[in-house]
mmCIF file of N, CA and C in Angstrom:
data_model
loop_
_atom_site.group_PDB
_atom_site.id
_atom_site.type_symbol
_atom_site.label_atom_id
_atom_site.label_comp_id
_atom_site.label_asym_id
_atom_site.label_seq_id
_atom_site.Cartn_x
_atom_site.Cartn_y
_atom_site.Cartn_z
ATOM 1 N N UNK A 27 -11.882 -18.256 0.291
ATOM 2 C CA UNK A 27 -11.281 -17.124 0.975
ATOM 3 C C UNK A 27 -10.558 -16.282 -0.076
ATOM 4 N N UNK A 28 -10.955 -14.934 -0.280
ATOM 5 C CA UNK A 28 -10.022 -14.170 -1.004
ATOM 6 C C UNK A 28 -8.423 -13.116 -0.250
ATOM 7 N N UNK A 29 -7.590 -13.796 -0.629
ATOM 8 C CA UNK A 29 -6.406 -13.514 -0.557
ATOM 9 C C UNK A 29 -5.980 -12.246 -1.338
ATOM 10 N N UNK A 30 -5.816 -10.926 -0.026
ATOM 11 C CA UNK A 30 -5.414 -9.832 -1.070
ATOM 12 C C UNK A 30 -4.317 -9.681 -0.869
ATOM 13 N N UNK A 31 -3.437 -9.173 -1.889
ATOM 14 C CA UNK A 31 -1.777 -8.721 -1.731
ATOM 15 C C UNK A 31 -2.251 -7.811 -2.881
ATOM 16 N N UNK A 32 -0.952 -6.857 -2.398
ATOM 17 C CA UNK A 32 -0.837 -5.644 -2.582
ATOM 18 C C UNK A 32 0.975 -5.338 -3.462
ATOM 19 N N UNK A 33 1.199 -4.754 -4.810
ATOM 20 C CA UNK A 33 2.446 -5.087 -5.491
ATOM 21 C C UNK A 33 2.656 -3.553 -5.015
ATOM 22 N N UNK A 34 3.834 -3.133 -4.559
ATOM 23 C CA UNK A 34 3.762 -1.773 -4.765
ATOM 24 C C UNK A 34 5.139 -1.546 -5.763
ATOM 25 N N UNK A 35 4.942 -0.595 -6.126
ATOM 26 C CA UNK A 35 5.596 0.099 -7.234
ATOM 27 C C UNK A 35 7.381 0.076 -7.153
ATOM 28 N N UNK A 36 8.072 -0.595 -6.888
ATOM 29 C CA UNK A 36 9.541 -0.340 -6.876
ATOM 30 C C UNK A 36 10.281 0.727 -7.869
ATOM 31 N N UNK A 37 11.540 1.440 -7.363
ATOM 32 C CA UNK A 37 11.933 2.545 -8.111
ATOM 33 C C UNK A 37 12.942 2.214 -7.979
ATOM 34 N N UNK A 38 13.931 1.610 -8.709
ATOM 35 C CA UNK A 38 15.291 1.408 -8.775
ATOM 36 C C UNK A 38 15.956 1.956 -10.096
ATOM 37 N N UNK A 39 17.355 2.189 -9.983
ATOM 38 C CA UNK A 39 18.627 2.167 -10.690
ATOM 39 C C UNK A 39 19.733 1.681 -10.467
ATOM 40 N N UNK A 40 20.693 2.035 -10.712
ATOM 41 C CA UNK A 40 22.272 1.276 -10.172
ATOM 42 C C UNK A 40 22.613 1.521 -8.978
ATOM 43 N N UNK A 41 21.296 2.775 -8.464
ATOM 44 C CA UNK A 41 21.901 2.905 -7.061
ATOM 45 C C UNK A 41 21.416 1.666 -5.981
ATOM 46 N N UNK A 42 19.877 1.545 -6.275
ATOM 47 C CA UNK A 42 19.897 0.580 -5.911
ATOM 48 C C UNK A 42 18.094 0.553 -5.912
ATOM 49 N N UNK A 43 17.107 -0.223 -4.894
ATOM 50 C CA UNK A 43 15.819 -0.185 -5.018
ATOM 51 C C UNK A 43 15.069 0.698 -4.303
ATOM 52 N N UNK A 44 13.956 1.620 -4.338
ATOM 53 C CA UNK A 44 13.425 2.044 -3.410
ATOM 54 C C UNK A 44 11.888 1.248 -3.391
ATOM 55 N N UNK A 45 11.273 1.533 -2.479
ATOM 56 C CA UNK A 45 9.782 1.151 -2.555
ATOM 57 C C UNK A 45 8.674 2.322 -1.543
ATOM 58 N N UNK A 46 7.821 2.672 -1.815
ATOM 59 C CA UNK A 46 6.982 3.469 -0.992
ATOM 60 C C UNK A 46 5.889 2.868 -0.994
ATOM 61 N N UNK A 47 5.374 2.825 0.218
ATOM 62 C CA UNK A 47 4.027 2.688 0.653
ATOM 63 C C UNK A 47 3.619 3.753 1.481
ATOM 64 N N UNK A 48 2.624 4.475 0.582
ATOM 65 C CA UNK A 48 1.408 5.341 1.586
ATOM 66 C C UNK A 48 -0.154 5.144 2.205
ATOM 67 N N UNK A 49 -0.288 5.309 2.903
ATOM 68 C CA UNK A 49 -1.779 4.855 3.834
ATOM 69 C C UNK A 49 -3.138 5.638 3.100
ATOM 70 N N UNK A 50 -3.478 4.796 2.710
ATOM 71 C CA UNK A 50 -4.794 5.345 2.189
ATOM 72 C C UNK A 50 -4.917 5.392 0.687
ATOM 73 N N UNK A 51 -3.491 4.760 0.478
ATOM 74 C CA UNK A 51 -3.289 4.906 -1.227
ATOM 75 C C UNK A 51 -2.834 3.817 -1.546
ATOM 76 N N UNK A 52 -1.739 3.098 -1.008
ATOM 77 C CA UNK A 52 -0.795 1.855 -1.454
ATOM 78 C C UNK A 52 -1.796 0.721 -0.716
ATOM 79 N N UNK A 53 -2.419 1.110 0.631
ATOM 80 C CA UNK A 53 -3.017 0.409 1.107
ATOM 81 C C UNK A 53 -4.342 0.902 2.157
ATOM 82 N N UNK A 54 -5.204 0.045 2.611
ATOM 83 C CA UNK A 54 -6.511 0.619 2.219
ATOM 84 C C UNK A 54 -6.767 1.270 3.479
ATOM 85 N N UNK A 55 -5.916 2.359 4.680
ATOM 86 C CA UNK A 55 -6.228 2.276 5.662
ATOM 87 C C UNK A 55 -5.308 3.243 6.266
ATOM 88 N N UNK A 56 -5.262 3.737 7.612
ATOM 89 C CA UNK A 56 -4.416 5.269 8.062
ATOM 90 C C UNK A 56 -3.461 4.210 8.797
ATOM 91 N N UNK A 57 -2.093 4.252 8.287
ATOM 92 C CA UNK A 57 -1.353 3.257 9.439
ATOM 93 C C UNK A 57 -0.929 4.213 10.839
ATOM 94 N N UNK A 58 -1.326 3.346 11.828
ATOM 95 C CA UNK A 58 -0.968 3.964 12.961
ATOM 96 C C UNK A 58 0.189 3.358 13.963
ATOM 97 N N UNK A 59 0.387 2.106 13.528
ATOM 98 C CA UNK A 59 1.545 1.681 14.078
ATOM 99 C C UNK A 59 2.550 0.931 13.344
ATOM 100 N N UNK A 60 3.665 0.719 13.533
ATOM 101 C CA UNK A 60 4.702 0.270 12.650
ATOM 102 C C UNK A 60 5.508 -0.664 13.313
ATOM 103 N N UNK A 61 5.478 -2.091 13.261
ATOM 104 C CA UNK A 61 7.071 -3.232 13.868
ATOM 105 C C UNK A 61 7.060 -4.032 12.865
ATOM 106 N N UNK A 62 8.570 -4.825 13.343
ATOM 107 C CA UNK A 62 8.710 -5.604 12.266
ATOM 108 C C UNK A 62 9.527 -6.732 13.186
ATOM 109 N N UNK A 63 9.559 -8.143 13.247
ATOM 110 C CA UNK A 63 10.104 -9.253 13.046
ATOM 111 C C UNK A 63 11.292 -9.412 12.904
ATOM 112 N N UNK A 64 12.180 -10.323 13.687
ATOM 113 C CA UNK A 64 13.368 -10.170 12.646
ATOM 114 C C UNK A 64 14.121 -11.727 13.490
ATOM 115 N N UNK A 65 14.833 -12.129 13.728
ATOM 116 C CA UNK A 65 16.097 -12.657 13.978
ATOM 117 C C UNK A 65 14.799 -14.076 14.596
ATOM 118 N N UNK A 66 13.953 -14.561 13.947
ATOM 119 C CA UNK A 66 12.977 -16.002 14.311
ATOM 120 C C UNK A 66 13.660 -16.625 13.835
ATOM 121 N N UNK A 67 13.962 -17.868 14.429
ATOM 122 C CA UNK A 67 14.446 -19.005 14.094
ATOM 123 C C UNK A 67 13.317 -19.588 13.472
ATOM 124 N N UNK A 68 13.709 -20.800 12.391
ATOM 125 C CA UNK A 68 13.224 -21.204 11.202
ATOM 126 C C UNK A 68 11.684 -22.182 11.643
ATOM 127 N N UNK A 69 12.063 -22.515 13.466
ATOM 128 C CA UNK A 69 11.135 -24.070 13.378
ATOM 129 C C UNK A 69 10.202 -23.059 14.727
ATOM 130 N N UNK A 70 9.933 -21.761 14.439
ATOM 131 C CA UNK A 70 9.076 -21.081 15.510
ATOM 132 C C UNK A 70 8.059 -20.132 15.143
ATOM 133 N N UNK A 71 6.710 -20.322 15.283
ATOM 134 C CA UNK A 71 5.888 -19.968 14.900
ATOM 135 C C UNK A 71 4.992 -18.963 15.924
ATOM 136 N N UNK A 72 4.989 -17.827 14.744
ATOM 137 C CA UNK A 72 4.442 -16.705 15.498
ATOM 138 C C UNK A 72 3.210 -16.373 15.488
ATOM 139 N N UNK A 73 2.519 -15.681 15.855
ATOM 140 C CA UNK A 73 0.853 -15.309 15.972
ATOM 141 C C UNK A 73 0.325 -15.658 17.023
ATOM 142 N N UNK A 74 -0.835 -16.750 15.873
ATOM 143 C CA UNK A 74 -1.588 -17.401 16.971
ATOM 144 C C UNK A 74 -2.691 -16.192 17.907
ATOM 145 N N UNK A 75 -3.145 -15.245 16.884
ATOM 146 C CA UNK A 75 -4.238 -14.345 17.359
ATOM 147 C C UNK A 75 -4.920 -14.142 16.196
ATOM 148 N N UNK A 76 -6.255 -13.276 16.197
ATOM 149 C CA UNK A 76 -6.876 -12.481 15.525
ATOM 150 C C UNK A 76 -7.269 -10.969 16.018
ATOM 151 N N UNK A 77 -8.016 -10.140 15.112
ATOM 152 C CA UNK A 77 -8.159 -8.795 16.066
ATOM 153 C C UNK A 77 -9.552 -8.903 15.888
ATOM 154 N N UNK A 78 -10.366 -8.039 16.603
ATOM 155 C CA UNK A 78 -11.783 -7.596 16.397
ATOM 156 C C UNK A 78 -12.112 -6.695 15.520
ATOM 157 N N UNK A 79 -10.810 -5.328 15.654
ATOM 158 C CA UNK A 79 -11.002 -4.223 14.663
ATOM 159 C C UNK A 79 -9.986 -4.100 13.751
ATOM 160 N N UNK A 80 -8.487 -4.602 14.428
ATOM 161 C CA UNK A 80 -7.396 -4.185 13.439
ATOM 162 C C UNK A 80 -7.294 -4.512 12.543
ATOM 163 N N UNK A 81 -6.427 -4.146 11.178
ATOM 164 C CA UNK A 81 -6.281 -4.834 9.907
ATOM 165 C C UNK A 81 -5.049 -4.302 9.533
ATOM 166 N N UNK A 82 -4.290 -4.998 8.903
ATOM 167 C CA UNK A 82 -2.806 -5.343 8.434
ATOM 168 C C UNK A 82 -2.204 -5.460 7.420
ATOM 169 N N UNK A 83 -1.222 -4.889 6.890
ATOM 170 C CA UNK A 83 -0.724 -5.337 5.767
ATOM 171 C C UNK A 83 1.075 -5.869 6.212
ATOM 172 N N UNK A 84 1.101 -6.802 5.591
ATOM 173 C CA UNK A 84 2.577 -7.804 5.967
ATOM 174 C C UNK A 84 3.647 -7.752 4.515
ATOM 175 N N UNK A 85 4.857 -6.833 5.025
ATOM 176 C CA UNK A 85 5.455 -6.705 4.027
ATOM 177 C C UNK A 85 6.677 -7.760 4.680
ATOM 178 N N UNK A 86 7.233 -9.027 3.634
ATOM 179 C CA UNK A 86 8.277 -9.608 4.088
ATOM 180 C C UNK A 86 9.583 -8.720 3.594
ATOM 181 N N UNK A 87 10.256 -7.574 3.893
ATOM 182 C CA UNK A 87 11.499 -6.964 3.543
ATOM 183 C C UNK A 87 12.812 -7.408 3.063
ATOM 184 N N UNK A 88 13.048 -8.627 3.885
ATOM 185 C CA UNK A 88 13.790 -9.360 3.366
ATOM 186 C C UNK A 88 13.902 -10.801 3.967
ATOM 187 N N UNK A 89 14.664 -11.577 2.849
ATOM 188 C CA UNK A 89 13.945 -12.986 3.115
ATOM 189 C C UNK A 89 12.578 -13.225 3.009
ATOM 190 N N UNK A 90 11.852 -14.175 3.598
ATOM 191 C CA UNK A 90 11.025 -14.969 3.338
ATOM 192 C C UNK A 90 10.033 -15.652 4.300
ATOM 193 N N UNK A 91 9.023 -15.979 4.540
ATOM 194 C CA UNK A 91 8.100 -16.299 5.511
ATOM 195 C C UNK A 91 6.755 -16.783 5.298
ATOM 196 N N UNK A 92 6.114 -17.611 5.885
ATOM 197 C CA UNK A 92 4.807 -18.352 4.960
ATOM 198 C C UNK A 92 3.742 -17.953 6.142
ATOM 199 N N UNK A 93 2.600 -17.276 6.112
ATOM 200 C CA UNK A 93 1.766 -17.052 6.645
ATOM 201 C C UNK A 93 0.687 -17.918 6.545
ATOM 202 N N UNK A 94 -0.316 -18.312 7.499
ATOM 203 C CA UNK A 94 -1.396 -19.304 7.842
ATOM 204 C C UNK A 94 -2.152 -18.205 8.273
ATOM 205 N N UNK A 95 -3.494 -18.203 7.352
ATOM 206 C CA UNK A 95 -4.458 -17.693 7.519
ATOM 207 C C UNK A 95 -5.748 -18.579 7.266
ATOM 208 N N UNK A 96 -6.615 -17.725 8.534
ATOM 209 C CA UNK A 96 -7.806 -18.862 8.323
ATOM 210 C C UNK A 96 -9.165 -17.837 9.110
ATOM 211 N N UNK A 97 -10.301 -17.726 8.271
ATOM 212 C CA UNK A 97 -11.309 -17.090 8.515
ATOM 213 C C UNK A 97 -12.470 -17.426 9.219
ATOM 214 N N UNK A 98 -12.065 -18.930 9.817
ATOM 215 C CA UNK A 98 -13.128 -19.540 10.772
ATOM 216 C C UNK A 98 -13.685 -20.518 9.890
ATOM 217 N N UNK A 99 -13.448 -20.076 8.343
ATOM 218 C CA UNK A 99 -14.361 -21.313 7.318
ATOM 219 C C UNK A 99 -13.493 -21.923 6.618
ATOM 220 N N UNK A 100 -12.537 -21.221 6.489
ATOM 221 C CA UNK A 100 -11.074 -21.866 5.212
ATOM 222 C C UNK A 100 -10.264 -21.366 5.759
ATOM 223 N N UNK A 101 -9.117 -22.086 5.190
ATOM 224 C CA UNK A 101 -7.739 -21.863 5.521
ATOM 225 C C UNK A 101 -7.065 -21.675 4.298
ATOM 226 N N UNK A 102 -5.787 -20.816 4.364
ATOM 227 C CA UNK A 102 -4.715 -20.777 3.240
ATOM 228 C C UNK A 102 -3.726 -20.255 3.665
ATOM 229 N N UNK A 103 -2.585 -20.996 3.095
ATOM 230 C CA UNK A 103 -1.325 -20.531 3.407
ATOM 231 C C UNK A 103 -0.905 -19.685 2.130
ATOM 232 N N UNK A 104 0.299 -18.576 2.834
ATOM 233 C CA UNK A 104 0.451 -17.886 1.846
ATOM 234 C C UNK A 104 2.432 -17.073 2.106
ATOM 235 N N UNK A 105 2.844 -17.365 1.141
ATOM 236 C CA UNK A 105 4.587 -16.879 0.729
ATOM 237 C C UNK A 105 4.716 -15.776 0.334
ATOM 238 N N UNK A 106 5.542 -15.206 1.444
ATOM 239 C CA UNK A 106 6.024 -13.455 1.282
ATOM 240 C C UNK A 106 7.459 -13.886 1.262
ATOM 241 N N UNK A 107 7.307 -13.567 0.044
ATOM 242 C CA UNK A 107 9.470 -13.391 -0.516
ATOM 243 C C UNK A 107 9.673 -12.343 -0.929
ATOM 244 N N UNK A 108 8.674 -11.553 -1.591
ATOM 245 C CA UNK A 108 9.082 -10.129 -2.433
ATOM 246 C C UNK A 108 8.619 -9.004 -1.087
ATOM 247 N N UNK A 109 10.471 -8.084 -1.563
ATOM 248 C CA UNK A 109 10.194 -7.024 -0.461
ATOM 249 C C UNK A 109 9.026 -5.911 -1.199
ATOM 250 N N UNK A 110 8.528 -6.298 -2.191
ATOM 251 C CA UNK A 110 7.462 -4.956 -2.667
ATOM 252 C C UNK A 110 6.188 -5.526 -3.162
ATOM 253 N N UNK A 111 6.086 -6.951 -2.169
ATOM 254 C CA UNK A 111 4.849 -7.163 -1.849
ATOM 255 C C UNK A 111 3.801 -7.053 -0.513
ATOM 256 N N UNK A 112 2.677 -6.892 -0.483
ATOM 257 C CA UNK A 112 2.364 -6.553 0.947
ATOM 258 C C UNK A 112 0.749 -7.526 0.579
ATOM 259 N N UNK A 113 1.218 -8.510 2.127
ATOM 260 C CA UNK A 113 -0.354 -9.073 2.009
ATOM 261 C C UNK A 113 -1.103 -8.337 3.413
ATOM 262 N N UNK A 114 -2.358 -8.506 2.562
ATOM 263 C CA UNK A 114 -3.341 -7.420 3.688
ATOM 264 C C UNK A 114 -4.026 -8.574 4.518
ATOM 265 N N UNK A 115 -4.007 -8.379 5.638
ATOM 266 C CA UNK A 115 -5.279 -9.217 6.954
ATOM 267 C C UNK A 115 -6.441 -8.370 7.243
ATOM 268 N N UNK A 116 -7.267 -8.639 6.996
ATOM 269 C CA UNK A 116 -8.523 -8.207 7.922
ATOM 270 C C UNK A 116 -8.688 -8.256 9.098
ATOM 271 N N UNK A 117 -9.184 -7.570 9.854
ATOM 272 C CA UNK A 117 -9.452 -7.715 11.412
ATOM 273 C C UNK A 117 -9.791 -9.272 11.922
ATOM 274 N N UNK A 118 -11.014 -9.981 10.713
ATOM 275 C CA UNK A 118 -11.645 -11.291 11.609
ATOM 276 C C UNK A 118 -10.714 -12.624 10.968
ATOM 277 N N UNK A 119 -9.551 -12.325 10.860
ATOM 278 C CA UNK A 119 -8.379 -13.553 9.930
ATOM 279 C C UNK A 119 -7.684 -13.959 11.295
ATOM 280 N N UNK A 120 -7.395 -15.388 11.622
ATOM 281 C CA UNK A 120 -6.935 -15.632 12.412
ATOM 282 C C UNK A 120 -5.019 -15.672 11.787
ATOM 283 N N UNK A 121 -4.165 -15.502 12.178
ATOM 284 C CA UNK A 121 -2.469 -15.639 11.475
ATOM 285 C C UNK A 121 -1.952 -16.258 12.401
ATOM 286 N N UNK A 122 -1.045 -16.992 11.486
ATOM 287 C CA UNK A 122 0.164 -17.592 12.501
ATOM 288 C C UNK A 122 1.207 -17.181 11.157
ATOM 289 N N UNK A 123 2.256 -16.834 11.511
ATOM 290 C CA UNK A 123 3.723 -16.479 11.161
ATOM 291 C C UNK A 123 4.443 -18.120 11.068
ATOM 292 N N UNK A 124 5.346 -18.370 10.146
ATOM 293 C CA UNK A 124 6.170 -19.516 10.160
ATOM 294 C C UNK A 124 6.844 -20.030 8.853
ATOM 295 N N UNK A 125 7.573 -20.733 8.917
ATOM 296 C CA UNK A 125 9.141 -20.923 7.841
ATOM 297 C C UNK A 125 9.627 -19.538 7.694
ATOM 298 N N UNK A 126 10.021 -18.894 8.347
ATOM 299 C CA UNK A 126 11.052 -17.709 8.345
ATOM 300 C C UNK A 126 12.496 -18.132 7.974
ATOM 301 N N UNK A 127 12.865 -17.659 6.881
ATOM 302 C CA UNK A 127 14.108 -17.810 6.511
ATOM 303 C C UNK A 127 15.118 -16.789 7.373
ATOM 304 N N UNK A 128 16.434 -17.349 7.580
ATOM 305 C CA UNK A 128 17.253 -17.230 8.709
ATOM 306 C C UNK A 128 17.561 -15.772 8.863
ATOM 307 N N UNK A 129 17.009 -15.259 7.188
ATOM 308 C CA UNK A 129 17.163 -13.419 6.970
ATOM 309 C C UNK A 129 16.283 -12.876 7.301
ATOM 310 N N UNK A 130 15.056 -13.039 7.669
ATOM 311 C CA UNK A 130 13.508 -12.841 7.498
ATOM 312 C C UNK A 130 13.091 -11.617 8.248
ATOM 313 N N UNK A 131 12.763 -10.579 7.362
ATOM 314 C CA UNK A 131 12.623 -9.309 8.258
ATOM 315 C C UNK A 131 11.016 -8.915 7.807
ATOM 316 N N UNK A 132 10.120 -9.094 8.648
ATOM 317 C CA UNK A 132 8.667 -9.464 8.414
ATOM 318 C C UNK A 132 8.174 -7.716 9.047
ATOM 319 N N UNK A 133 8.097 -6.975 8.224
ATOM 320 C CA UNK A 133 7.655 -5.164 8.328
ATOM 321 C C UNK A 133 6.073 -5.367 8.761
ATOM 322 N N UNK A 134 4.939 -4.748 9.435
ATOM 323 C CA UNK A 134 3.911 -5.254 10.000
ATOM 324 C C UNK A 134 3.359 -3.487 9.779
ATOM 325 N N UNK A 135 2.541 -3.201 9.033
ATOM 326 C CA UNK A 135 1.497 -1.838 8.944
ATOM 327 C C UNK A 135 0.542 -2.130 9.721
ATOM 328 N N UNK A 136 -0.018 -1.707 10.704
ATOM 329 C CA UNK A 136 -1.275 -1.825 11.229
ATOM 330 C C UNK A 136 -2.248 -0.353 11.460
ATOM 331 N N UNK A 137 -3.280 -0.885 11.551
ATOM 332 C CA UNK A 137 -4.101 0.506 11.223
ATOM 333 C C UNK A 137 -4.972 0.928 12.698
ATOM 334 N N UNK A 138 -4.317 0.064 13.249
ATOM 335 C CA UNK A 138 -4.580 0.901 14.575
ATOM 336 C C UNK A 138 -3.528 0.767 16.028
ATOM 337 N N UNK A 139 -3.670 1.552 17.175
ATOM 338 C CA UNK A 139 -2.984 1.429 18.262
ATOM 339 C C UNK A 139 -2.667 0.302 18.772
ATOM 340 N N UNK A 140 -1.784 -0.097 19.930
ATOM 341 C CA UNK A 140 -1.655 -1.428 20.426
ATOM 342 C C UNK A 140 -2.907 -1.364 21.205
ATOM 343 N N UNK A 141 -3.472 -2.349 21.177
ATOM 344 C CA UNK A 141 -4.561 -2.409 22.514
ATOM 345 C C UNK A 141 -5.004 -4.100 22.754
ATOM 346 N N UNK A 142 -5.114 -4.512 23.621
ATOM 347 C CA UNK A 142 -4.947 -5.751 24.171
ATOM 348 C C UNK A 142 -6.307 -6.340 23.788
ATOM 349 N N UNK A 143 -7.058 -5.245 24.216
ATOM 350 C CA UNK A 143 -8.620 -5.589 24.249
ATOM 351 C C UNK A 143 -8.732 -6.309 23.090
ATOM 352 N N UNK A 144 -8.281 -5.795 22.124
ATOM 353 C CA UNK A 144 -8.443 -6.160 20.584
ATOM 354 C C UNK A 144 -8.556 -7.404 19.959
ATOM 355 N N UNK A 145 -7.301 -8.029 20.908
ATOM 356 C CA UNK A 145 -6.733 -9.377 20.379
ATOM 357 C C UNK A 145 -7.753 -10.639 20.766
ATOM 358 N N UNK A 146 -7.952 -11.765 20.169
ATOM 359 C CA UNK A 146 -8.712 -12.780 20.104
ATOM 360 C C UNK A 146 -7.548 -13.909 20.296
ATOM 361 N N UNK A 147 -7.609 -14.164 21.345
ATOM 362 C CA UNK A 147 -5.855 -14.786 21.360
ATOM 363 C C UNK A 147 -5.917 -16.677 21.558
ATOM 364 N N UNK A 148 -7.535 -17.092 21.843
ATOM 365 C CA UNK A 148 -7.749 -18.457 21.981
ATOM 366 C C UNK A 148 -8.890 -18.549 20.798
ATOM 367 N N UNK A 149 -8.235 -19.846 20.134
ATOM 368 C CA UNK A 149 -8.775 -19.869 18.656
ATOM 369 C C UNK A 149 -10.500 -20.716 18.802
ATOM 370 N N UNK A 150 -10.910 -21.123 20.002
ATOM 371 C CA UNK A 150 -12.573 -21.651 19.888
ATOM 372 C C UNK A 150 -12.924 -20.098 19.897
ATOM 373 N N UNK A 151 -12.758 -19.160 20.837
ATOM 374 C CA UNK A 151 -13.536 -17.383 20.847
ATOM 375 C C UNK A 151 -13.207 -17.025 19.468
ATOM 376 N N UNK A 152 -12.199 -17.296 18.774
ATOM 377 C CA UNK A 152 -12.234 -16.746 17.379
ATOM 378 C C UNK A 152 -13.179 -17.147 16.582
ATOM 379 N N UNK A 153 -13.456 -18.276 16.758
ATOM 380 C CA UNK A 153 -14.474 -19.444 15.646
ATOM 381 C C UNK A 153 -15.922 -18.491 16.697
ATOM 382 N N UNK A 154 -15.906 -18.539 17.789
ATOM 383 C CA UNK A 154 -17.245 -17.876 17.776
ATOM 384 C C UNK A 154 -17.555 -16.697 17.583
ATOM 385 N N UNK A 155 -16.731 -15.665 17.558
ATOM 386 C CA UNK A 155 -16.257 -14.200 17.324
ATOM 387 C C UNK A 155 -16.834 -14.017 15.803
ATOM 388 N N UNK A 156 -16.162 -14.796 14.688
ATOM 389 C CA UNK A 156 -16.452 -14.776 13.478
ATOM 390 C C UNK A 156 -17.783 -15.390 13.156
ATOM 391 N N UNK A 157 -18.272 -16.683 13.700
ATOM 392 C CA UNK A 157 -19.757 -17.410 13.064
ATOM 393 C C UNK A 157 -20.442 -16.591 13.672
ATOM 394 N N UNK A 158 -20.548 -15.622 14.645
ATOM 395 C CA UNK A 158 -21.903 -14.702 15.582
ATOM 396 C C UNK A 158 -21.656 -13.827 14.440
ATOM 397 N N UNK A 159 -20.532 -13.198 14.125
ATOM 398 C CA UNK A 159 -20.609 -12.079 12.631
ATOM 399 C C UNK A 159 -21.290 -12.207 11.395
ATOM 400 N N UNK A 160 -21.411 -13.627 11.512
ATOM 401 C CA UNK A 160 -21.784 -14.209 9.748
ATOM 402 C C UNK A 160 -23.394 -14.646 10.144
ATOM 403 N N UNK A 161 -23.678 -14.863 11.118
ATOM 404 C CA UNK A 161 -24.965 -15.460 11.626
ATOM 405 C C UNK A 161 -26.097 -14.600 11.570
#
């Protein structure tokens, strides 16, 4: 499984850090919606979906959080501590969210609308969702 993250450029001085991310440049896609995570307790795990079309980039802002990703063939876990890192999901990645540190402010880019239809929310339809794609 290739694991993409994304470094973006930090701009700091004594005032303090900035970071920008733009759509279509910092990352590979028009963001159309914007939330973020915040106040999860440490032993609660979030997700537990995939999308059909959407795709994502996961900036941890502050604090810390370990993402579980898995493509129907492999699995990998993966640590967002840096606020000016951003890992990207593909539409057919199944995620679960978890070890959120007690600060953990988990920023969420997505590149498309909310829509329900989208979501793959029981993980056997995911495994068949993805092997009918690859088949």
């Amino acid at each position: 499984m290739e694991i993409k993250k994304y470094t973006f450029l930090p701009h700091g001085d004594e005032r303090g850090q900035l970071v920008v991310v733009e759509e279509n440049k910092d990352i590979p896609f028009d963001v159309k919606r914007v939330y973020y995570i915040y106040d999860t307790l440490a032993d609660v795990t979030r997700g537990f979906h995939a999308h059909k079309c959407l795709e994502q980039v996961l900036i941890c802002v502050h604090g810390s959080c370990k993402i579980h990703l898995d493509n129907g063939f492999e699995t990998e876990e993966v640590l967002l501590d840096k606020p000016y890192e951003g890992l990207y999901i593909s539409n057919d990645m199944w995620r679960e969210m978890y070890d959120f540190s007690s600060d953990a402010v988990l920023l969420v880019l997505a590149s498309q609308y909310y829509d329900e239809a989208d979501y793959i929310r029981n993980y056997d339809e995911f495994l068949k969702f993805v092997r009918s794609k690859n088949s």
